[in-house]
PDB file of C-alpha atoms in Angstrom:
ATOM      1  CA  MET K1180     -62.843 -63.866 -67.688  1.00  0.00           C
ATOM      2  CA  PRO K1181     -63.734 -61.948 -70.172  1.00  0.00           C
ATOM      3  CA  HIS K1182     -61.972 -58.589 -70.906  1.00  0.00           C
ATOM      4  CA  VAL K1183     -65.056 -55.720 -70.212  1.00  0.00           C
ATOM      5  CA  SER K1184     -64.397 -52.530 -72.662  1.00  0.00           C
ATOM      6  CA  THR K1185     -65.254 -49.384 -70.083  1.00  0.00           C
ATOM      7  CA  THR K1186     -65.942 -46.225 -72.037  1.00  0.00           C
ATOM      8  CA  VAL K1187     -64.430 -42.329 -69.600  1.00  0.00           C
ATOM      9  CA  THR K1188     -66.680 -39.484 -70.539  1.00  0.00           C
ATOM     10  CA  ASP K1189     -64.462 -36.933 -72.571  1.00  0.00           C
ATOM     11  CA  LEU K1190     -65.012 -33.885 -70.016  1.00  0.00           C
ATOM     12  CA  TYR K1191     -61.595 -32.117 -71.138  1.00  0.00           C
ATOM     13  CA  PRO K1192     -61.222 -31.976 -75.874  1.00  0.00           C
ATOM     14  CA  THR K1193     -57.962 -31.706 -77.031  1.00  0.00           C
ATOM     15  CA  ARG K1194     -55.760 -32.173 -79.582  1.00  0.00           C
ATOM     16  CA  GLY K1195     -58.639 -30.975 -82.504  1.00  0.00           C
ATOM     17  CA  THR K1196     -57.833 -28.742 -85.269  1.00  0.00           C
ATOM     18  CA  ALA K1197     -59.413 -25.517 -83.367  1.00  0.00           C
ATOM     19  CA  GLU K1198     -57.653 -25.037 -80.029  1.00  0.00           C
ATOM     20  CA  VAL K1199     -61.126 -24.698 -77.698  1.00  0.00           C
ATOM     21  CA  GLN K1200     -61.739 -23.330 -73.825  1.00  0.00           C
ATOM     22  CA  VAL K1201     -64.026 -25.669 -71.489  1.00  0.00           C
ATOM     23  CA  PRO K1202     -64.844 -24.665 -67.922  1.00  0.00           C
ATOM     24  CA  ARG K1203     -63.544 -26.540 -65.111  1.00  0.00           C
ATOM     25  CA  GLN K1204     -66.505 -29.648 -64.101  1.00  0.00           C
ATOM     26  CA  ASP K1205     -64.076 -30.781 -61.420  1.00  0.00           C
ATOM     27  CA  PRO K1206     -63.961 -29.472 -57.661  1.00  0.00           C
ATOM     28  CA  VAL K1207     -60.593 -28.550 -56.841  1.00  0.00           C
ATOM     29  CA  VAL K1208     -60.422 -29.443 -53.130  1.00  0.00           C
ATOM     30  CA  TRP K1209     -62.225 -33.019 -53.528  1.00  0.00           C
ATOM     31  CA  GLY K1210     -61.709 -33.316 -49.116  1.00  0.00           C
ATOM     32  CA  SER K1211     -65.144 -32.043 -46.695  1.00  0.00           C
ATOM     33  CA  PRO K1212     -63.334 -28.867 -44.368  1.00  0.00           C
ATOM     34  CA  ASP K1213     -63.307 -31.638 -41.519  1.00  0.00           C
ATOM     35  CA  THR K1214     -60.884 -34.247 -43.841  1.00  0.00           C
ATOM     36  CA  PRO K1215     -58.144 -34.672 -41.589  1.00  0.00           C
ATOM     37  CA  GLY K1216     -53.950 -32.759 -43.064  1.00  0.00           C
ATOM     38  CA  PRO K1217     -52.057 -30.517 -42.449  1.00  0.00           C
ATOM     39  CA  ILE K1218     -53.326 -27.853 -44.273  1.00  0.00           C
ATOM     40  CA  ALA K1219     -55.181 -25.038 -42.905  1.00  0.00           C
ATOM     41  CA  THR K1220     -58.688 -23.930 -43.511  1.00  0.00           C
ATOM     42  CA  ALA K1221     -57.210 -20.640 -44.552  1.00  0.00           C
ATOM     43  CA  ASP K1222     -54.336 -21.402 -46.777  1.00  0.00           C
ATOM     44  CA  LEU K1223     -57.199 -24.630 -47.846  1.00  0.00           C
ATOM     45  CA  GLN K1224     -60.114 -22.069 -49.355  1.00  0.00           C
ATOM     46  CA  ALA K1225     -57.348 -19.725 -51.299  1.00  0.00           C
ATOM     47  CA  TYR K1226     -56.025 -23.259 -52.825  1.00  0.00           C
ATOM     48  CA  GLU K1227     -59.612 -23.329 -54.144  1.00  0.00           C
ATOM     49  CA  ARG K1228     -59.218 -19.816 -54.900  1.00  0.00           C
ATOM     50  CA  ASP K1229     -55.753 -19.636 -56.680  1.00  0.00           C
ATOM     51  CA  GLY K1230     -54.725 -23.247 -58.462  1.00  0.00           C
ATOM     52  CA  PHE K1231     -52.052 -22.537 -55.016  1.00  0.00           C
ATOM     53  CA  LEU K1232     -50.376 -22.955 -52.249  1.00  0.00           C
ATOM     54  CA  ALA K1233     -47.102 -21.516 -50.857  1.00  0.00           C
ATOM     55  CA  VAL K1234     -45.261 -23.031 -47.876  1.00  0.00           C
ATOM     56  CA  ASP K1235     -42.823 -21.136 -46.575  1.00  0.00           C
ATOM     57  CA  GLN K1236     -40.430 -23.745 -45.318  1.00  0.00           C
ATOM     58  CA  LEU K1237     -42.342 -27.749 -45.497  1.00  0.00           C
ATOM     59  CA  ILE K1238     -38.144 -28.969 -44.490  1.00  0.00           C
ATOM     60  CA  GLY K1239     -35.646 -27.487 -42.685  1.00  0.00           C
ATOM     61  CA  ASP K1240     -32.067 -26.786 -43.131  1.00  0.00           C
ATOM     62  CA  ASP K1241     -30.574 -30.194 -42.276  1.00  0.00           C
ATOM     63  CA  GLU K1242     -33.017 -32.866 -44.786  1.00  0.00           C
ATOM     64  CA  VAL K1243     -32.576 -29.786 -47.934  1.00  0.00           C
ATOM     65  CA  ALA K1244     -28.868 -30.849 -47.122  1.00  0.00           C
ATOM     66  CA  VAL K1245     -29.544 -34.702 -47.679  1.00  0.00           C
ATOM     67  CA  TYR K1246     -31.405 -34.111 -50.581  1.00  0.00           C
ATOM     68  CA  ARG K1247     -29.688 -32.116 -52.517  1.00  0.00           C
ATOM     69  CA  GLN K1248     -26.618 -34.479 -51.199  1.00  0.00           C
ATOM     70  CA  GLU K1249     -28.723 -37.206 -53.057  1.00  0.00           C
ATOM     71  CA  LEU K1250     -28.894 -35.784 -55.784  1.00  0.00           C
ATOM     72  CA  ASP K1251     -25.813 -34.004 -56.897  1.00  0.00           C
ATOM     73  CA  ARG K1252     -24.672 -38.249 -55.959  1.00  0.00           C
ATOM     74  CA  LEU K1253     -27.652 -39.352 -58.772  1.00  0.00           C
ATOM     75  CA  VAL K1254     -27.427 -36.893 -61.435  1.00  0.00           C
ATOM     76  CA  SER K1255     -23.088 -37.862 -61.251  1.00  0.00           C
ATOM     77  CA  ASP K1256     -23.732 -41.100 -61.216  1.00  0.00           C
ATOM     78  CA  PRO K1257     -23.142 -42.520 -65.446  1.00  0.00           C
ATOM     79  CA  ALA K1258     -25.759 -45.166 -64.688  1.00  0.00           C
ATOM     80  CA  ILE K1259     -28.322 -42.870 -63.960  1.00  0.00           C
ATOM     81  CA  ARG K1260     -26.784 -40.282 -67.232  1.00  0.00           C
ATOM     82  CA  ALA K1261     -27.222 -43.373 -69.434  1.00  0.00           C
ATOM     83  CA  ASP K1262     -30.870 -44.437 -68.392  1.00  0.00           C
ATOM     84  CA  GLU K1263     -33.527 -43.946 -70.233  1.00  0.00           C
ATOM     85  CA  ARG K1264     -35.387 -41.621 -67.209  1.00  0.00           C
ATOM     86  CA  SER K1265     -33.044 -39.455 -67.051  1.00  0.00           C
ATOM     87  CA  ILE K1266     -34.057 -36.265 -69.499  1.00  0.00           C
ATOM     88  CA  VAL K1267     -30.788 -34.411 -71.189  1.00  0.00           C
ATOM     89  CA  GLU K1268     -30.039 -30.605 -71.931  1.00  0.00           C
ATOM     90  CA  PRO K1269     -30.719 -30.323 -76.154  1.00  0.00           C
ATOM     91  CA  LYS K1270     -26.988 -27.451 -76.041  1.00  0.00           C
ATOM     92  CA  SER K1271     -25.307 -28.223 -73.008  1.00  0.00           C
ATOM     93  CA  LYS K1272     -26.260 -32.164 -72.854  1.00  0.00           C
ATOM     94  CA  GLU K1273     -25.781 -31.430 -69.244  1.00  0.00           C
ATOM     95  CA  ILE K1274     -28.356 -33.437 -67.303  1.00  0.00           C
ATOM     96  CA  ARG K1275     -31.956 -31.170 -66.930  1.00  0.00           C
ATOM     97  CA  SER K1276     -34.697 -33.917 -64.737  1.00  0.00           C
ATOM     98  CA  VAL K1277     -34.394 -36.941 -63.525  1.00  0.00           C
ATOM     99  CA  PHE K1278     -37.941 -39.713 -63.357  1.00  0.00           C
ATOM    100  CA  GLU K1279     -39.259 -41.934 -61.035  1.00  0.00           C
ATOM    101  CA  VAL K1280     -37.103 -40.730 -58.160  1.00  0.00           C
ATOM    102  CA  HIS K1281     -38.725 -42.185 -56.049  1.00  0.00           C
ATOM    103  CA  ARG K1282     -38.072 -45.079 -57.408  1.00  0.00           C
ATOM    104  CA  ILE K1283     -34.929 -44.987 -58.253  1.00  0.00           C
ATOM    105  CA  SER K1284     -33.719 -43.737 -54.086  1.00  0.00           C
ATOM    106  CA  GLU K1285     -34.972 -44.586 -51.157  1.00  0.00           C
ATOM    107  CA  VAL K1286     -34.069 -40.857 -49.910  1.00  0.00           C
ATOM    108  CA  PHE K1287     -36.709 -39.574 -52.580  1.00  0.00           C
ATOM    109  CA  ALA K1288     -38.954 -41.985 -50.782  1.00  0.00           C
ATOM    110  CA  ARG K1289     -39.214 -41.674 -47.855  1.00  0.00           C
ATOM    111  CA  LEU K1290     -39.844 -37.239 -49.076  1.00  0.00           C
ATOM    112  CA  VAL K1291     -42.905 -39.397 -50.714  1.00  0.00           C
ATOM    113  CA  ARG K1292     -44.276 -40.625 -48.434  1.00  0.00           C
ATOM    114  CA  ASP K1293     -43.654 -38.507 -45.176  1.00  0.00           C
ATOM    115  CA  GLU K1294     -46.887 -37.135 -44.188  1.00  0.00           C
ATOM    116  CA  ARG K1295     -46.123 -32.982 -44.730  1.00  0.00           C
ATOM    117  CA  VAL K1296     -45.396 -33.742 -48.163  1.00  0.00           C
ATOM    118  CA  VAL K1297     -48.310 -36.979 -48.663  1.00  0.00           C
ATOM    119  CA  GLY K1298     -49.735 -36.273 -46.504  1.00  0.00           C
ATOM    120  CA  ARG K1299     -51.322 -33.044 -47.391  1.00  0.00           C
ATOM    121  CA  ALA K1300     -51.998 -34.782 -50.721  1.00  0.00           C
ATOM    122  CA  ARG K1301     -54.848 -36.409 -49.405  1.00  0.00           C
ATOM    123  CA  GLN K1302     -56.298 -34.073 -47.529  1.00  0.00           C
ATOM    124  CA  ILE K1303     -56.573 -31.403 -51.258  1.00  0.00           C
ATOM    125  CA  LEU K1304     -57.481 -34.472 -52.810  1.00  0.00           C
ATOM    126  CA  GLY K1305     -60.192 -36.455 -50.542  1.00  0.00           C
ATOM    127  CA  SER K1306     -58.286 -39.926 -50.612  1.00  0.00           C
ATOM    128  CA  ASP K1307     -55.453 -41.997 -50.897  1.00  0.00           C
ATOM    129  CA  VAL K1308     -52.802 -40.983 -53.407  1.00  0.00           C
ATOM    130  CA  TYR K1309     -50.546 -42.527 -55.585  1.00  0.00           C
ATOM    131  CA  VAL K1310     -47.906 -40.743 -57.547  1.00  0.00           C
ATOM    132  CA  HIS K1311     -48.601 -40.381 -60.689  1.00  0.00           C
ATOM    133  CA  GLN K1312     -45.081 -39.119 -61.879  1.00  0.00           C
ATOM    134  CA  SER K1313     -41.565 -37.551 -60.076  1.00  0.00           C
ATOM    135  CA  ARG K1314     -38.174 -36.318 -61.397  1.00  0.00           C
ATOM    136  CA  ILE K1315     -36.328 -34.276 -59.388  1.00  0.00           C
ATOM    137  CA  ASN K1316     -35.449 -30.771 -61.657  1.00  0.00           C
ATOM    138  CA  VAL K1317     -32.090 -29.519 -61.800  1.00  0.00           C
ATOM    139  CA  LYS K1318     -31.733 -25.600 -63.605  1.00  0.00           C
ATOM    140  CA  PRO K1319     -28.185 -25.504 -63.527  1.00  0.00           C
ATOM    141  CA  GLY K1320     -27.889 -21.967 -64.335  1.00  0.00           C
ATOM    142  CA  PHE K1321     -25.823 -20.858 -66.860  1.00  0.00           C
ATOM    143  CA  GLY K1322     -28.529 -21.174 -70.009  1.00  0.00           C
ATOM    144  CA  ALA K1323     -30.700 -23.252 -68.177  1.00  0.00           C
ATOM    145  CA  SER K1324     -34.120 -23.618 -70.530  1.00  0.00           C
ATOM    146  CA  GLY K1325     -36.619 -23.136 -69.405  1.00  0.00           C
ATOM    147  CA  PHE K1326     -40.342 -25.047 -69.427  1.00  0.00           C
ATOM    148  CA  TYR K1327     -42.684 -22.968 -71.608  1.00  0.00           C
ATOM    149  CA  TRP K1328     -46.844 -22.605 -70.873  1.00  0.00           C
ATOM    150  CA  HIS K1329     -48.923 -25.039 -70.299  1.00  0.00           C
ATOM    151  CA  SER K1330     -51.883 -26.760 -67.996  1.00  0.00           C
ATOM    152  CA  ASP K1331     -49.721 -30.276 -66.962  1.00  0.00           C
ATOM    153  CA  PHE K1332     -53.200 -31.908 -66.553  1.00  0.00           C
ATOM    154  CA  GLU K1333     -53.698 -31.051 -71.064  1.00  0.00           C
ATOM    155  CA  THR K1334     -50.730 -33.443 -71.037  1.00  0.00           C
ATOM    156  CA  TRP K1335     -51.588 -35.766 -68.307  1.00  0.00           C
ATOM    157  CA  HIS K1336     -55.562 -36.409 -69.813  1.00  0.00           C
ATOM    158  CA  ALA K1337     -54.410 -35.623 -73.691  1.00  0.00           C
ATOM    159  CA  GLU K1338     -51.178 -38.779 -73.367  1.00  0.00           C
ATOM    160  CA  ASP K1339     -51.758 -40.475 -69.807  1.00  0.00           C
ATOM    161  CA  GLY K1340     -54.758 -41.421 -69.996  1.00  0.00           C
ATOM    162  CA  LEU K1341     -56.518 -39.398 -66.167  1.00  0.00           C
ATOM    163  CA  PRO K1342     -59.948 -38.140 -67.180  1.00  0.00           C
ATOM    164  CA  ASN K1343     -60.864 -35.880 -64.501  1.00  0.00           C
ATOM    165  CA  MET K1344     -59.121 -33.235 -62.963  1.00  0.00           C
ATOM    166  CA  ARG K1345     -57.682 -35.078 -59.443  1.00  0.00           C
ATOM    167  CA  THR K1346     -53.686 -33.946 -59.390  1.00  0.00           C
ATOM    168  CA  VAL K1347     -51.833 -31.981 -57.197  1.00  0.00           C
ATOM    169  CA  SER K1348     -47.808 -31.200 -57.935  1.00  0.00           C
ATOM    170  CA  VAL K1349     -45.220 -29.867 -55.311  1.00  0.00           C
ATOM    171  CA  SER K1350     -42.155 -28.023 -56.286  1.00  0.00           C
ATOM    172  CA  ILE K1351     -39.953 -28.562 -53.063  1.00  0.00           C
ATOM    173  CA  ALA K1352     -36.853 -25.740 -54.068  1.00  0.00           C
ATOM    174  CA  LEU K1353     -33.920 -27.656 -52.424  1.00  0.00           C
ATOM    175  CA  THR K1354     -31.632 -24.542 -54.067  1.00  0.00           C
ATOM    176  CA  GLU K1355     -32.395 -20.632 -53.330  1.00  0.00           C
ATOM    177  CA  ASN K1356     -36.075 -19.918 -55.957  1.00  0.00           C
ATOM    178  CA  TYR K1357     -34.407 -16.627 -56.240  1.00  0.00           C
ATOM    179  CA  ALA K1358     -37.366 -13.785 -59.008  1.00  0.00           C
ATOM    180  CA  THR K1359     -34.031 -14.332 -61.175  1.00  0.00           C
ATOM    181  CA  ASN K1360     -32.681 -17.876 -61.637  1.00  0.00           C
ATOM    182  CA  GLY K1361     -35.560 -19.645 -64.268  1.00  0.00           C
ATOM    183  CA  GLY K1362     -38.504 -19.754 -60.803  1.00  0.00           C
ATOM    184  CA  LEU K1363     -42.193 -21.390 -61.345  1.00  0.00           C
ATOM    185  CA  MET K1364     -44.984 -18.352 -62.637  1.00  0.00           C
ATOM    186  CA  ILE K1365     -49.107 -19.541 -62.776  1.00  0.00           C
ATOM    187  CA  MET K1366     -51.116 -17.377 -62.705  1.00  0.00           C
ATOM    188  CA  PRO K1367     -53.764 -17.500 -60.222  1.00  0.00           C
ATOM    189  CA  GLY K1368     -57.331 -19.032 -60.602  1.00  0.00           C
ATOM    190  CA  SER K1369     -56.224 -19.936 -65.123  1.00  0.00           C
ATOM    191  CA  HIS K1370     -57.136 -24.020 -63.090  1.00  0.00           C
ATOM    192  CA  ARG K1371     -60.287 -23.303 -63.907  1.00  0.00           C
ATOM    193  CA  THR K1372     -60.129 -22.861 -67.670  1.00  0.00           C
ATOM    194  CA  PHE K1373     -59.824 -25.612 -69.237  1.00  0.00           C
ATOM    195  CA  LEU K1374     -57.392 -24.751 -72.676  1.00  0.00           C
ATOM    196  CA  GLY K1375     -57.504 -27.289 -75.558  1.00  0.00           C
ATOM    197  CA  CYS K1376     -54.831 -26.824 -77.483  1.00  0.00           C
ATOM    198  CA  ALA K1377     -54.845 -27.181 -81.384  1.00  0.00           C
ATOM    199  CA  GLY K1378     -53.022 -30.574 -83.315  1.00  0.00           C
ATOM    200  CA  ALA K1379     -52.371 -33.359 -82.765  1.00  0.00           C
ATOM    201  CA  THR K1380     -50.285 -35.401 -80.682  1.00  0.00           C
ATOM    202  CA  PRO K1381     -47.193 -37.004 -82.623  1.00  0.00           C
ATOM    203  CA  LYS K1382     -45.949 -40.732 -81.922  1.00  0.00           C
ATOM    204  CA  ASP K1383     -43.362 -41.141 -78.743  1.00  0.00           C
ATOM    205  CA  ASN K1384     -44.159 -36.623 -78.306  1.00  0.00           C
ATOM    206  CA  TYR K1385     -42.825 -36.978 -74.889  1.00  0.00           C
ATOM    207  CA  LYS K1386     -39.415 -38.089 -76.223  1.00  0.00           C
ATOM    208  CA  LYS K1387     -39.619 -33.495 -77.191  1.00  0.00           C
ATOM    209  CA  SER K1388     -41.831 -32.157 -74.733  1.00  0.00           C
ATOM    210  CA  LEU K1389     -39.282 -33.484 -71.932  1.00  0.00           C
ATOM    211  CA  GLN K1390     -36.775 -31.228 -73.499  1.00  0.00           C
ATOM    212  CA  MET K1391     -38.989 -28.883 -75.508  1.00  0.00           C
ATOM    213  CA  GLN K1392     -43.306 -27.991 -74.637  1.00  0.00           C
ATOM    214  CA  ASP K1393     -44.881 -28.141 -79.372  1.00  0.00           C
ATOM    215  CA  ALA K1394     -47.851 -30.090 -78.802  1.00  0.00           C
ATOM    216  CA  GLY K1395     -49.860 -29.045 -76.679  1.00  0.00           C
ATOM    217  CA  THR K1396     -49.084 -25.737 -76.248  1.00  0.00           C
ATOM    218  CA  PRO K1397     -51.701 -22.934 -76.060  1.00  0.00           C
ATOM    219  CA  SER K1398     -51.493 -20.271 -78.556  1.00  0.00           C
ATOM    220  CA  ASP K1399     -50.258 -16.662 -77.723  1.00  0.00           C
ATOM    221  CA  GLU K1400     -53.556 -14.863 -77.989  1.00  0.00           C
ATOM    222  CA  ALA K1401     -55.432 -17.609 -75.518  1.00  0.00           C
ATOM    223  CA  LEU K1402     -52.060 -17.050 -72.663  1.00  0.00           C
ATOM    224  CA  THR K1403     -52.218 -13.073 -73.448  1.00  0.00           C
ATOM    225  CA  ALA K1404     -55.877 -13.494 -72.492  1.00  0.00           C
ATOM    226  CA  MET K1405     -55.618 -15.228 -69.639  1.00  0.00           C
ATOM    227  CA  ALA K1406     -52.994 -13.402 -68.483  1.00  0.00           C
ATOM    228  CA  SER K1407     -54.474 -10.184 -68.340  1.00  0.00           C
ATOM    229  CA  GLU K1408     -57.289 -11.663 -66.655  1.00  0.00           C
ATOM    230  CA  HIS K1409     -55.102 -13.617 -64.289  1.00  0.00           C
ATOM    231  CA  GLY K1410     -52.015 -11.636 -63.813  1.00  0.00           C
ATOM    232  CA  ILE K1411     -49.123 -14.074 -63.263  1.00  0.00           C
ATOM    233  CA  ARG K1412     -47.659 -15.340 -59.492  1.00  0.00           C
ATOM    234  CA  LEU K1413     -43.233 -15.739 -59.204  1.00  0.00           C
ATOM    235  CA  PHE K1414     -42.325 -17.958 -57.340  1.00  0.00           C
ATOM    236  CA  THR K1415     -39.724 -16.786 -54.768  1.00  0.00           C
ATOM    237  CA  GLY K1416     -38.058 -18.338 -51.774  1.00  0.00           C
ATOM    238  CA  ARG K1417     -35.662 -20.601 -50.000  1.00  0.00           C
ATOM    239  CA  ALA K1418     -34.164 -23.753 -49.305  1.00  0.00           C
ATOM    240  CA  GLY K1419     -36.690 -25.797 -48.063  1.00  0.00           C
ATOM    241  CA  SER K1420     -39.895 -24.178 -49.624  1.00  0.00           C
ATOM    242  CA  ALA K1421     -42.792 -25.842 -51.206  1.00  0.00           C
ATOM    243  CA  THR K1422     -45.369 -24.669 -53.828  1.00  0.00           C
ATOM    244  CA  TRP K1423     -48.744 -27.033 -54.414  1.00  0.00           C
ATOM    245  CA  PHE K1424     -50.290 -26.382 -57.713  1.00  0.00           C
ATOM    246  CA  ASP K1425     -53.494 -27.698 -59.359  1.00  0.00           C
ATOM    247  CA  CYS K1426     -52.840 -29.834 -62.450  1.00  0.00           C
ATOM    248  CA  ASN K1427     -54.777 -27.221 -64.017  1.00  0.00           C
ATOM    249  CA  ALA K1428     -52.659 -23.886 -63.428  1.00  0.00           C
ATOM    250  CA  MET K1429     -51.554 -22.392 -65.922  1.00  0.00           C
ATOM    251  CA  HIS K1430     -48.219 -22.016 -65.101  1.00  0.00           C
ATOM    252  CA  GLY K1431     -43.633 -22.724 -66.334  1.00  0.00           C
ATOM    253  CA  SER K1432     -40.642 -20.942 -66.491  1.00  0.00           C
ATOM    254  CA  GLY K1433     -37.486 -18.505 -67.926  1.00  0.00           C
ATOM    255  CA  ASP K1434     -34.754 -19.897 -68.631  1.00  0.00           C
ATOM    256  CA  ASN K1435     -31.882 -19.975 -65.773  1.00  0.00           C
ATOM    257  CA  ILE K1436     -29.025 -17.711 -67.296  1.00  0.00           C
ATOM    258  CA  THR K1437     -27.513 -16.154 -63.272  1.00  0.00           C
ATOM    259  CA  PRO K1438     -24.687 -18.679 -61.863  1.00  0.00           C
ATOM    260  CA  PHE K1439     -27.418 -19.693 -59.850  1.00  0.00           C
ATOM    261  CA  PRO K1440     -28.389 -23.266 -60.335  1.00  0.00           C
ATOM    262  CA  ARG K1441     -32.363 -23.482 -59.692  1.00  0.00           C
ATOM    263  CA  SER K1442     -33.023 -27.548 -58.378  1.00  0.00           C
ATOM    264  CA  ASN K1443     -36.420 -28.600 -56.851  1.00  0.00           C
ATOM    265  CA  VAL K1444     -37.942 -32.613 -56.231  1.00  0.00           C
ATOM    266  CA  PHE K1445     -41.030 -32.587 -58.085  1.00  0.00           C
ATOM    267  CA  ILE K1446     -43.590 -34.786 -57.385  1.00  0.00           C
ATOM    268  CA  VAL K1447     -46.805 -35.450 -58.589  1.00  0.00           C
ATOM    269  CA  PHE K1448     -50.011 -37.146 -56.349  1.00  0.00           C
ATOM    270  CA  ASN K1449     -53.333 -38.377 -58.439  1.00  0.00           C
ATOM    271  CA  SER K1450     -56.336 -39.637 -56.944  1.00  0.00           C
ATOM    272  CA  VAL K1451     -56.666 -43.721 -56.769  1.00  0.00           C
ATOM    273  CA  GLU K1452     -60.292 -43.043 -58.094  1.00  0.00           C
ATOM    274  CA  ASN K1453     -58.856 -41.145 -60.897  1.00  0.00           C
ATOM    275  CA  THR K1454     -56.882 -43.711 -61.743  1.00  0.00           C
ATOM    276  CA  ALA K1455     -55.266 -43.484 -65.484  1.00  0.00           C
ATOM    277  CA  VAL K1456     -58.043 -45.561 -68.749  1.00  0.00           C
ATOM    278  CA  GLU K1457     -56.804 -44.716 -71.440  1.00  0.00           C
ATOM    279  CA  PRO K1458     -55.128 -41.404 -74.034  1.00  0.00           C
ATOM    280  CA  PHE K1459     -57.631 -39.448 -74.866  1.00  0.00           C
ATOM    281  CA  ALA K1460     -55.903 -37.681 -77.658  1.00  0.00           C
ATOM    282  CA  ALA K1461     -52.762 -40.064 -78.461  1.00  0.00           C
ATOM    283  CA  PRO K1462     -52.212 -42.666 -80.238  1.00  0.00           C
ATOM    284  CA  VAL K1463     -50.156 -44.367 -77.355  1.00  0.00           C
ATOM    285  CA  ARG K1464     -49.284 -44.289 -74.122  1.00  0.00           C
ATOM    286  CA  ARG K1465     -46.334 -42.347 -72.542  1.00  0.00           C
ATOM    287  CA  PRO K1466     -43.737 -44.339 -70.301  1.00  0.00           C
ATOM    288  CA  GLU K1467     -44.537 -45.264 -66.859  1.00  0.00           C
ATOM    289  CA  PHE K1468     -41.731 -43.908 -65.278  1.00  0.00           C
ATOM    290  CA  VAL K1469     -43.687 -40.590 -66.712  1.00  0.00           C
ATOM    291  CA  GLY K1470     -46.959 -41.601 -66.458  1.00  0.00           C
ATOM    292  CA  ALA K1471     -47.153 -44.493 -63.787  1.00  0.00           C
ATOM    293  CA  ARG K1472     -49.641 -47.167 -64.190  1.00  0.00           C
ATOM    294  CA  ASP K1473     -49.024 -48.748 -60.959  1.00  0.00           C
ATOM    295  CA  PHE K1474     -51.861 -47.656 -59.031  1.00  0.00           C
ATOM    296  CA  THR K1475     -50.642 -48.382 -55.542  1.00  0.00           C
ATOM    297  CA  PRO K1476     -51.448 -45.925 -52.260  1.00  0.00           C
ATOM    298  CA  VAL K1477     -48.595 -44.348 -50.735  1.00  0.00           C
ATOM    299  CA  ARG K1478     -48.594 -45.910 -47.864  1.00  0.00           C
TER     300      ARG K1478
END
C-alpha cells in the first residue's frame, strides 16, 4: 500500500527568528456540558476561564503512602538510574525525574487508569485519551533546581508534533506542597494566548531541556507583560492534592532550597483525535518516552 503524506496546517508558529503571539485557535474544554465525568459544571467553567483546576484531595492518605513507597523504590533502583528515562540533577547528580513511569511501574499504571484521573481528562478533552507523557518528579530538598517559565504545548507542538491544544496535564502531590519548596506557579488565563518563541531547536534538544529549559523559553519582556496581565498563582496543598492544567498555560516552579522534598507524579493526557504528526519546529522527533507515539486509548 503506497504511503500517503498528509499536510497539517501549523496554527501555532514558533522557534522562528522572532517571538510571536497568536490567539488560541482551539477550545479549552472540548467536551459538551453534558459529557459525563467527575468534574462539576462550575469547576469545568473555572478551568475554561483560568486554565487550571485544583483538587484538594484527589487520592487518600493510604494511597499516597503506596505511591510514595513506589517512587522511593524506583529512584533507589540502580537499573532505573542507569535507564535513559531517568534524568539527574546537573549538580547533585540525584534523580530529578523518571519518565514513562506508567510503563515502568504497574503501580503508576493503575493510577493512570483510575477514573478519578483519566475520567477528568476525557471530560475536558471530549474524547478517549492516551498518555503522551508520564513521569515522577522528585525535587529533593537542599537545592533541586526548578523549571523555568514555559508553555508545555509550545514544546509538544514544536518538538513532538501535537497539532492542536487538546492536551491536559495533572500533577498529583506525593509530598506536602508548601509555599517555600518550589511549588507549581501558573499565570491564570495565559492559556488563551500562544507565545511562539524565538530561536531554532538544536538536535537532541531534549537532553538539555529536561534538565534546564533553553530553546522554547519566552523572553523576559513577554513574561513581564503576561504576568502583569494575568498575575501568578502558586499552588500549595497536602499530599494527595492535584492540579489539572491546560497544555498552553504559562507555568514554572522555583528551586527547592528547603529541607522538604516536593515529589509528584505528572501525567499528560492527549486526545486520540489529536495524535502527533512530525515536529513543527524541530529537526527530529524526541524519543517516545518523552513524546509518545503509541496512541492506544487508556482503558
